Coordinates of C-alpha atoms in Angstrom, one line a residue:
X1 CA 345.6 76.9 -18.4
X2 CA 348.4 75.0 -19.0
X3 CA 352.0 76.7 -19.0
X4 CA 352.7 79.2 -21.8
X5 CA 356.0 78.1 -22.5
X6 CA 358.9 79.9 -23.8
X7 CA 358.4 79.0 -27.5
X8 CA 354.4 80.2 -27.0
X9 CA 356.2 83.2 -25.6
X10 CA 358.7 84.2 -28.5
X11 CA 355.7 83.9 -30.8
X12 CA 353.4 86.3 -29.0
X13 CA 357.0 88.5 -29.1
X14 CA 357.6 88.3 -32.8
X15 CA 353.7 88.6 -34.0
X16 CA 354.0 92.0 -31.8
X17 CA 356.9 92.9 -30.3
X18 CA 356.6 94.0 -26.8
X19 CA 354.4 96.9 -26.2
X20 CA 351.3 94.4 -27.8
X21 CA 353.2 91.0 -25.6
X22 CA 352.9 93.4 -22.2
X23 CA 348.9 94.2 -23.1
X24 CA 347.9 90.7 -23.9
X25 CA 349.4 89.8 -20.9
X26 CA 347.8 92.4 -18.9
X27 CA 344.8 91.5 -20.1
X28 CA 344.5 88.1 -19.7
X29 CA 346.1 89.0 -16.0
X30 CA 343.2 91.5 -15.5
X31 CA 340.5 89.1 -16.7
X32 CA 342.0 86.0 -14.4
X33 CA 341.8 88.7 -10.7
X34 CA 338.0 89.8 -11.9
X35 CA 337.1 86.1 -12.3
X36 CA 336.4 86.1 -15.8
X37 CA 337.2 83.4 -18.4
X38 CA 340.1 83.8 -20.5
X39 CA 342.6 84.4 -17.7
X40 CA 345.9 84.0 -17.4
X41 CA 347.3 82.8 -13.9
X42 CA 350.8 83.9 -12.9
X43 CA 351.5 80.4 -12.2
X44 CA 350.8 79.8 -16.1
X45 CA 354.3 81.8 -17.0
X46 CA 357.2 80.0 -17.0
X47 CA 360.4 83.1 -16.3
X48 CA 363.2 81.5 -18.0
X49 CA 360.6 81.8 -20.6
X50 CA 359.8 84.9 -20.9
X51 CA 363.7 86.2 -20.4
X52 CA 364.6 84.3 -23.7
X53 CA 361.3 85.7 -25.5
X54 CA 360.9 88.9 -24.4
X55 CA 365.8 89.8 -24.3
X56 CA 367.1 90.2 -27.1
X57 CA 369.7 86.5 -27.0
X58 CA 367.8 85.8 -24.7
X59 CA 368.3 82.3 -24.7
X60 CA 372.2 82.9 -24.5
X61 CA 371.7 85.7 -21.5
X62 CA 370.1 82.7 -19.6
X63 CA 372.8 80.2 -21.1
X64 CA 375.2 82.4 -19.2
X65 CA 373.8 82.1 -16.2
X66 CA 375.0 79.0 -15.7
X67 CA 377.4 78.4 -13.3
X68 CA 379.3 76.0 -15.5
X69 CA 379.5 78.8 -18.0
X70 CA 381.1 81.2 -16.4
X71 CA 383.3 82.3 -19.1
X72 CA 380.8 82.8 -21.4
X73 CA 379.0 85.3 -18.9
X74 CA 381.9 87.4 -18.1
X75 CA 382.3 87.9 -21.9
X76 CA 378.8 88.3 -22.6
X77 CA 379.0 91.3 -19.9
X78 CA 382.2 92.4 -21.2
X79 CA 381.0 93.0 -24.9
X80 CA 377.7 94.8 -24.8
X81 CA 375.1 95.8 -21.6
X82 CA 371.7 93.5 -22.3
X83 CA 368.6 95.2 -22.6
X84 CA 365.6 93.3 -20.2
X85 CA 363.5 96.3 -19.8
X86 CA 360.9 94.0 -21.5
X87 CA 361.3 91.3 -19.2
X88 CA 361.9 93.8 -16.5
X89 CA 358.4 95.0 -17.1
X90 CA 356.5 91.9 -18.2
X91 CA 358.1 90.2 -15.0
X92 CA 356.9 92.9 -12.5
X93 CA 353.2 92.7 -14.1
X94 CA 353.4 89.1 -13.3
X95 CA 354.2 89.5 -9.7
X96 CA 351.9 93.0 -9.1
X97 CA 348.8 90.2 -10.3
X98 CA 350.4 87.2 -7.5
X99 CA 350.8 89.8 -5.2
X100 CA 347.3 91.9 -6.0
X101 CA 345.8 88.3 -5.9
X102 CA 346.5 87.6 -2.2
X103 CA 345.9 91.4 -1.1
X104 CA 342.3 91.2 -3.3
X105 CA 341.8 87.5 -1.2
X106 CA 338.6 86.4 -0.2
X107 CA 339.3 86.4 3.6
X108 CA 339.8 89.8 4.4
X109 CA 336.1 91.0 4.3
X110 CA 336.3 94.1 5.5
X111 CA 338.8 95.8 3.3
X112 CA 336.1 94.8 0.6
X113 CA 333.5 96.2 1.9
X114 CA 335.4 99.6 3.0
X115 CA 334.8 102.2 0.6
X116 CA 338.2 103.6 -1.3
X117 CA 338.3 107.4 -1.1
X118 CA 341.4 107.8 -3.7
X119 CA 343.5 111.1 -2.8
X120 CA 346.7 112.7 -3.2
X121 CA 346.7 114.3 0.1
X122 CA 348.3 112.5 3.5
X123 CA 345.7 113.8 5.5
X124 CA 342.1 114.7 4.0
X125 CA 340.3 117.7 5.5
X126 CA 336.7 117.0 5.2
X127 CA 334.9 120.3 4.2
X128 CA 330.7 120.5 3.9
X129 CA 327.9 121.7 5.0
X130 CA 325.6 120.9 7.4
X131 CA 322.2 119.4 7.4
X132 CA 319.5 121.6 5.6
X133 CA 316.3 120.3 8.3
X134 CA 312.9 120.7 7.8
X135 CA 313.1 124.4 6.4
X136 CA 310.7 124.0 2.9
X137 CA 308.3 126.7 3.1
X138 CA 304.6 127.4 1.0
X139 CA 305.9 129.2 -1.8
X140 CA 302.6 131.7 -2.9
X141 CA 302.1 132.4 -6.5
X142 CA 304.1 135.1 -7.4
X143 CA 306.5 135.5 -4.3
X144 CA 309.9 134.9 -4.5
X145 CA 311.7 131.8 -2.9
X146 CA 312.6 132.4 0.8
X147 CA 315.9 132.3 1.2
X148 CA 318.6 130.8 3.7
X149 CA 322.4 130.4 4.4
X150 CA 324.2 127.0 4.9
X151 CA 326.2 126.1 7.8
X152 CA 329.9 125.1 7.9
X153 CA 330.5 121.5 8.3
X154 CA 334.3 120.3 8.4
X155 CA 336.6 117.8 9.7
X156 CA 340.5 116.1 9.2
X157 CA 341.7 112.4 8.6
X158 CA 344.8 110.8 10.2
X159 CA 347.7 111.0 7.7
X160 CA 348.3 108.0 5.5
X161 CA 350.4 105.7 6.2
X162 CA 353.3 103.8 3.7
X163 CA 353.9 100.2 4.0
X164 CA 355.7 98.1 1.2
X165 CA 358.5 95.1 0.6
X166 CA 361.2 94.5 -1.9
X167 CA 361.1 90.8 -3.9
X168 CA 364.1 90.3 -5.8
X169 CA 364.5 87.3 -8.2
X170 CA 367.8 85.7 -8.5
X171 CA 370.3 84.4 -11.4
X172 CA 369.4 81.0 -10.3
X173 CA 365.7 81.8 -10.4
X174 CA 365.6 82.5 -13.7
X175 CA 367.9 79.8 -15.2
X176 CA 366.7 76.9 -13.2
X177 CA 362.8 78.2 -13.8
X178 CA 361.5 78.4 -10.1
X179 CA 358.6 80.9 -10.6
X180 CA 357.1 78.7 -8.2
X181 CA 359.3 80.0 -5.5
X182 CA 359.1 83.5 -6.4
X183 CA 355.6 83.7 -6.7
X184 CA 355.1 82.5 -3.4
X185 CA 357.2 85.2 -2.0
X186 CA 354.7 87.7 -3.9
X187 CA 351.7 86.2 -2.4
X188 CA 352.9 86.1 0.9
X189 CA 353.7 90.1 0.1
X190 CA 350.5 90.3 -0.7
X191 CA 349.3 88.3 2.4
X192 CA 351.5 90.5 4.6
X193 CA 350.4 94.2 3.3
X194 CA 346.3 93.2 2.8
X195 CA 346.3 91.5 6.6
X196 CA 348.3 94.6 8.1
X197 CA 346.0 96.7 6.0
X198 CA 342.8 94.4 7.7
X199 CA 343.9 94.5 11.1
X200 CA 344.2 98.3 11.2
X201 CA 340.5 98.7 9.0
X202 CA 339.0 96.1 12.3
X203 CA 340.7 98.2 14.6
X204 CA 338.4 101.7 13.6
X205 CA 335.8 98.9 13.2
X206 CA 336.1 97.7 17.0
X207 CA 336.7 101.3 18.1
X208 CA 340.1 100.3 19.3
X209 CA 341.6 102.8 17.4
X210 CA 339.4 106.3 17.1
X211 CA 340.2 108.3 14.3
X212 CA 337.6 110.5 14.3
X213 CA 337.6 114.3 14.3
X214 CA 334.7 116.7 13.4
X215 CA 335.5 120.6 13.7
X216 CA 338.5 120.1 15.6
X217 CA 337.9 118.0 17.7
X218 CA 338.5 114.0 18.6
X219 CA 336.0 112.0 19.5
X220 CA 336.1 108.0 20.4
X221 CA 334.0 106.3 17.3
X222 CA 331.5 105.0 20.1
X223 CA 329.7 106.8 22.8
X224 CA 327.5 105.4 25.6
X225 CA 326.1 109.2 26.1
X226 CA 324.9 111.5 23.9
X227 CA 325.2 115.6 24.9
X228 CA 326.7 117.8 22.9
X229 CA 329.8 120.2 22.0
X230 CA 330.8 123.1 23.4
X231 CA 329.2 125.2 20.9
X232 CA 325.6 123.3 21.8
X233 CA 326.3 120.9 18.3
X234 CA 323.8 117.3 19.3
X235 CA 326.0 114.2 20.0
X236 CA 325.1 110.5 19.4
X237 CA 324.9 107.6 21.7
X238 CA 325.6 104.2 20.1
X239 CA 327.5 101.9 22.0
X240 CA 325.7 99.8 24.4
X241 CA 325.5 96.3 26.4
X242 CA 323.7 94.1 24.3
X243 CA 324.8 90.3 23.5
X244 CA 323.4 88.1 21.0
X245 CA 320.1 86.1 22.4
X246 CA 317.0 85.9 19.8
X247 CA 315.9 88.9 17.6
X248 CA 315.5 91.0 20.5
X249 CA 318.6 92.2 20.6
X250 CA 318.7 93.1 16.9
X251 CA 315.7 94.8 17.4
X252 CA 317.5 96.6 20.8
X253 CA 320.2 97.7 18.0
X254 CA 318.1 99.1 15.6
X255 CA 315.9 101.6 18.7
X256 CA 319.6 103.0 19.0
X257 CA 319.7 104.7 15.4
X258 CA 316.0 105.9 15.9
X259 CA 317.5 108.3 18.5
X260 CA 320.7 109.3 16.2
X261 CA 319.9 113.1 14.8
X262 CA 321.4 115.8 12.4
X263 CA 324.3 117.6 15.0
X264 CA 322.8 121.0 13.0
X265 CA 318.8 120.5 12.7
X266 CA 318.3 118.2 15.2
X267 CA 316.1 116.7 12.4
X268 CA 316.3 112.9 13.1
X269 CA 318.3 110.6 11.0
X270 CA 317.3 108.0 8.5
X271 CA 319.8 105.0 8.9
X272 CA 319.0 102.1 7.0
X273 CA 321.6 99.3 9.4
X274 CA 321.8 96.9 6.4
X275 CA 325.1 95.3 7.9
X276 CA 325.8 92.6 11.2
X277 CA 329.9 92.5 11.5
X278 CA 330.3 89.7 14.3
X279 CA 333.2 87.5 15.7
X280 CA 333.9 83.9 14.1
X281 CA 332.6 82.6 17.3
X282 CA 329.0 84.1 17.0
X283 CA 328.3 83.5 13.1
X284 CA 326.4 80.0 13.7
X285 CA 324.2 82.3 16.7
X286 CA 323.4 84.9 14.4
X287 CA 322.7 82.6 11.3
X288 CA 320.7 80.9 13.5
X289 CA 318.5 83.9 14.4
X290 CA 318.7 85.5 11.2
X291 CA 317.7 82.6 9.3
X292 CA 314.9 81.7 11.6
X293 CA 311.7 80.7 9.6
X294 CA 309.4 82.2 12.5
X295 CA 309.0 83.6 16.1
X296 CA 307.0 81.3 18.8
X297 CA 306.6 83.5 21.7
X298 CA 304.9 81.6 24.7
X299 CA 302.8 84.3 27.6
X300 CA 302.5 83.2 31.0
X301 CA 302.4 79.9 32.3
X302 CA 303.2 78.7 28.6
X303 CA 299.5 77.8 28.0
X304 CA 298.9 80.7 25.4
X305 CA 301.7 80.5 22.7
X306 CA 301.9 83.4 19.5
X307 CA 303.7 82.0 16.2
X308 CA 304.5 84.5 13.9
X309 CA 307.0 85.4 10.9
X310 CA 311.2 86.5 12.0
X311 CA 311.0 89.8 12.1
X312 CA 314.2 90.3 11.8
X313 CA 314.7 87.8 8.3
X314 CA 316.7 89.4 5.5
X315 CA 317.1 92.7 8.1
X316 CA 320.7 92.6 7.3
X317 CA 323.2 91.4 5.4
X318 CA 325.8 89.2 8.1
X319 CA 329.6 89.9 7.6
X320 CA 331.9 87.6 9.5
X321 CA 335.6 89.4 11.0
X322 CA 337.5 86.7 11.8
X323 CA 340.0 89.4 12.8
X324 CA 337.7 91.1 15.1
X325 CA 337.8 88.9 18.4
X326 CA 342.2 88.9 18.5
X327 CA 342.3 92.7 17.8
X328 CA 340.0 93.3 20.7
X329 CA 341.6 91.1 22.7
X330 CA 345.0 92.0 21.6
X331 CA 343.6 95.5 22.8
X332 CA 342.7 94.5 26.0
X333 CA 339.5 92.8 26.0
X334 CA 338.7 89.7 27.4
X335 CA 338.7 86.9 25.1
X336 CA 334.9 85.8 26.8
X337 CA 333.7 89.5 26.1
X338 CA 335.3 89.8 23.2
X339 CA 333.7 87.4 21.4
X340 CA 330.1 89.1 22.5
X341 CA 330.9 92.3 20.5
X342 CA 329.2 92.6 17.0
X343 CA 328.7 95.8 15.2
X344 CA 325.4 96.9 13.5
X345 CA 325.1 99.8 10.3
X346 CA 326.0 100.8 7.2
X347 CA 329.3 100.2 7.1
X348 CA 329.5 101.1 3.9
X349 CA 328.6 105.7 5.5
X350 CA 330.1 105.2 9.0
X351 CA 333.8 103.9 7.6
X352 CA 336.2 104.3 4.8
X353 CA 339.9 104.0 3.5
X354 CA 341.3 107.3 2.5
X355 CA 344.2 105.9 -0.5
X356 CA 347.2 107.2 -1.7
X357 CA 347.8 104.3 -4.0
X358 CA 346.6 100.6 -4.0
X359 CA 349.3 98.0 -3.8
X360 CA 351.7 98.5 -6.8
X361 CA 354.7 97.0 -7.4
X362 CA 357.5 99.3 -8.5
X363 CA 361.0 97.9 -11.1
X364 CA 364.0 98.9 -10.0
X365 CA 366.3 100.0 -12.7
X366 CA 368.8 97.6 -14.2
X367 CA 372.8 97.4 -13.8
X368 CA 372.1 98.0 -10.7
X369 CA 374.8 97.0 -7.6
X370 CA 372.6 94.0 -6.3
X371 CA 372.8 92.8 -9.6
X372 CA 376.3 92.4 -9.4
X373 CA 377.2 91.8 -5.8
X374 CA 374.1 89.4 -5.4
X375 CA 373.2 87.9 -8.5
X376 CA 369.8 89.4 -8.2
X377 CA 368.8 89.9 -11.9
X378 CA 365.7 92.2 -11.5
X379 CA 363.7 94.0 -7.8
X380 CA 360.8 94.8 -7.7
X381 CA 359.5 97.4 -4.6
X382 CA 355.4 96.8 -3.0
X383 CA 353.7 99.2 -1.3
X384 CA 350.8 100.7 -0.7
X385 CA 349.7 104.0 1.5
X386 CA 346.3 104.6 2.8
X387 CA 345.2 104.9 6.0
X388 CA 341.2 103.7 8.0
X389 CA 338.9 106.6 8.6
X390 CA 335.7 107.1 10.3
X391 CA 333.3 109.0 8.3
X392 CA 330.5 109.4 10.6
X393 CA 329.5 106.9 13.7
X394 CA 325.5 108.3 13.7
X395 CA 325.8 105.3 10.9
X396 CA 327.0 102.6 12.9
X397 CA 325.9 101.3 16.4
X398 CA 328.5 98.6 18.6
X399 CA 326.7 96.5 21.0
X400 CA 329.5 94.3 23.5
X401 CA 328.5 91.7 26.9

């Protein structure tokens, strides 16, 4: 939509006041982030127009910022404190929308598919019960139902970590209506926060960071041998040398899931491997294998040829993780080997993100020191706090060269 100028903003404030203007813009920005019709982009707002509309005598306040009009600026400061609360809050809403626009960018693919668990704690202790297994018994007419107890099952996540930046809006930016520059800085903050989160999640997916803890013992996410814990509980095998060549390699990955058993009961776990995560270097190869219409098998000297439908077509959603190879290389995996890594499983059950708060923008109070010493009329702090976790390593298999 076209730029919302100062006149339109003043009408918005005149008809409903600051509260209604805030809600109207908030709904417009929400629709924009959701990709719905009628949304308002951050670029649609005029920074100078917003100041003139939301501040009492806003036009005079903005004109007083003119470097050629310093006498007037001093006089205004000397007579009364300007109430800029509405301007700061709505401007913060605009900047938060721009930050979130980039923080939710489609290229951060693993952040988008990884389920989020909100919590107020820095560390989450997962308390539950062990698997029941096949203990259903026949109950004869008139007889009591059998009873049994559950076995304790617990784990803990790493500590959440806070990350963030401060964004300054200067007097010059308001006077010259340089919202484009301010929004570029906000966009950069969104990218920085999102990129850092994507790197940390990718490290956990790849197995170069291993945050999984069960019953007080830390384990690597991926294991090439099974065995049992010190108290006799079953472990898992979910790591193998299996670079992609054809459909047989996807089938070989699925066979590891067939061996997954519940730690308590020994019963087989039914895993539905609905995702394949690969490096961008192997995207075409996976599309070719998963998208093939049929498979042809030659027997012996080639005199017998069997033709059948592709047995892995549509078996999993392909997710190309642009940072996967780079994060492996950054953690001492050779580039030629790193590009061959691929993950198979249900990523929504294997991994998660424990979050104290999502990307949030907080407005600094008015009349702070930076306003006087640096001509900074508004300050906004953007931050997020969380940590990627492994919920269940039995739900994912890592294949590599």
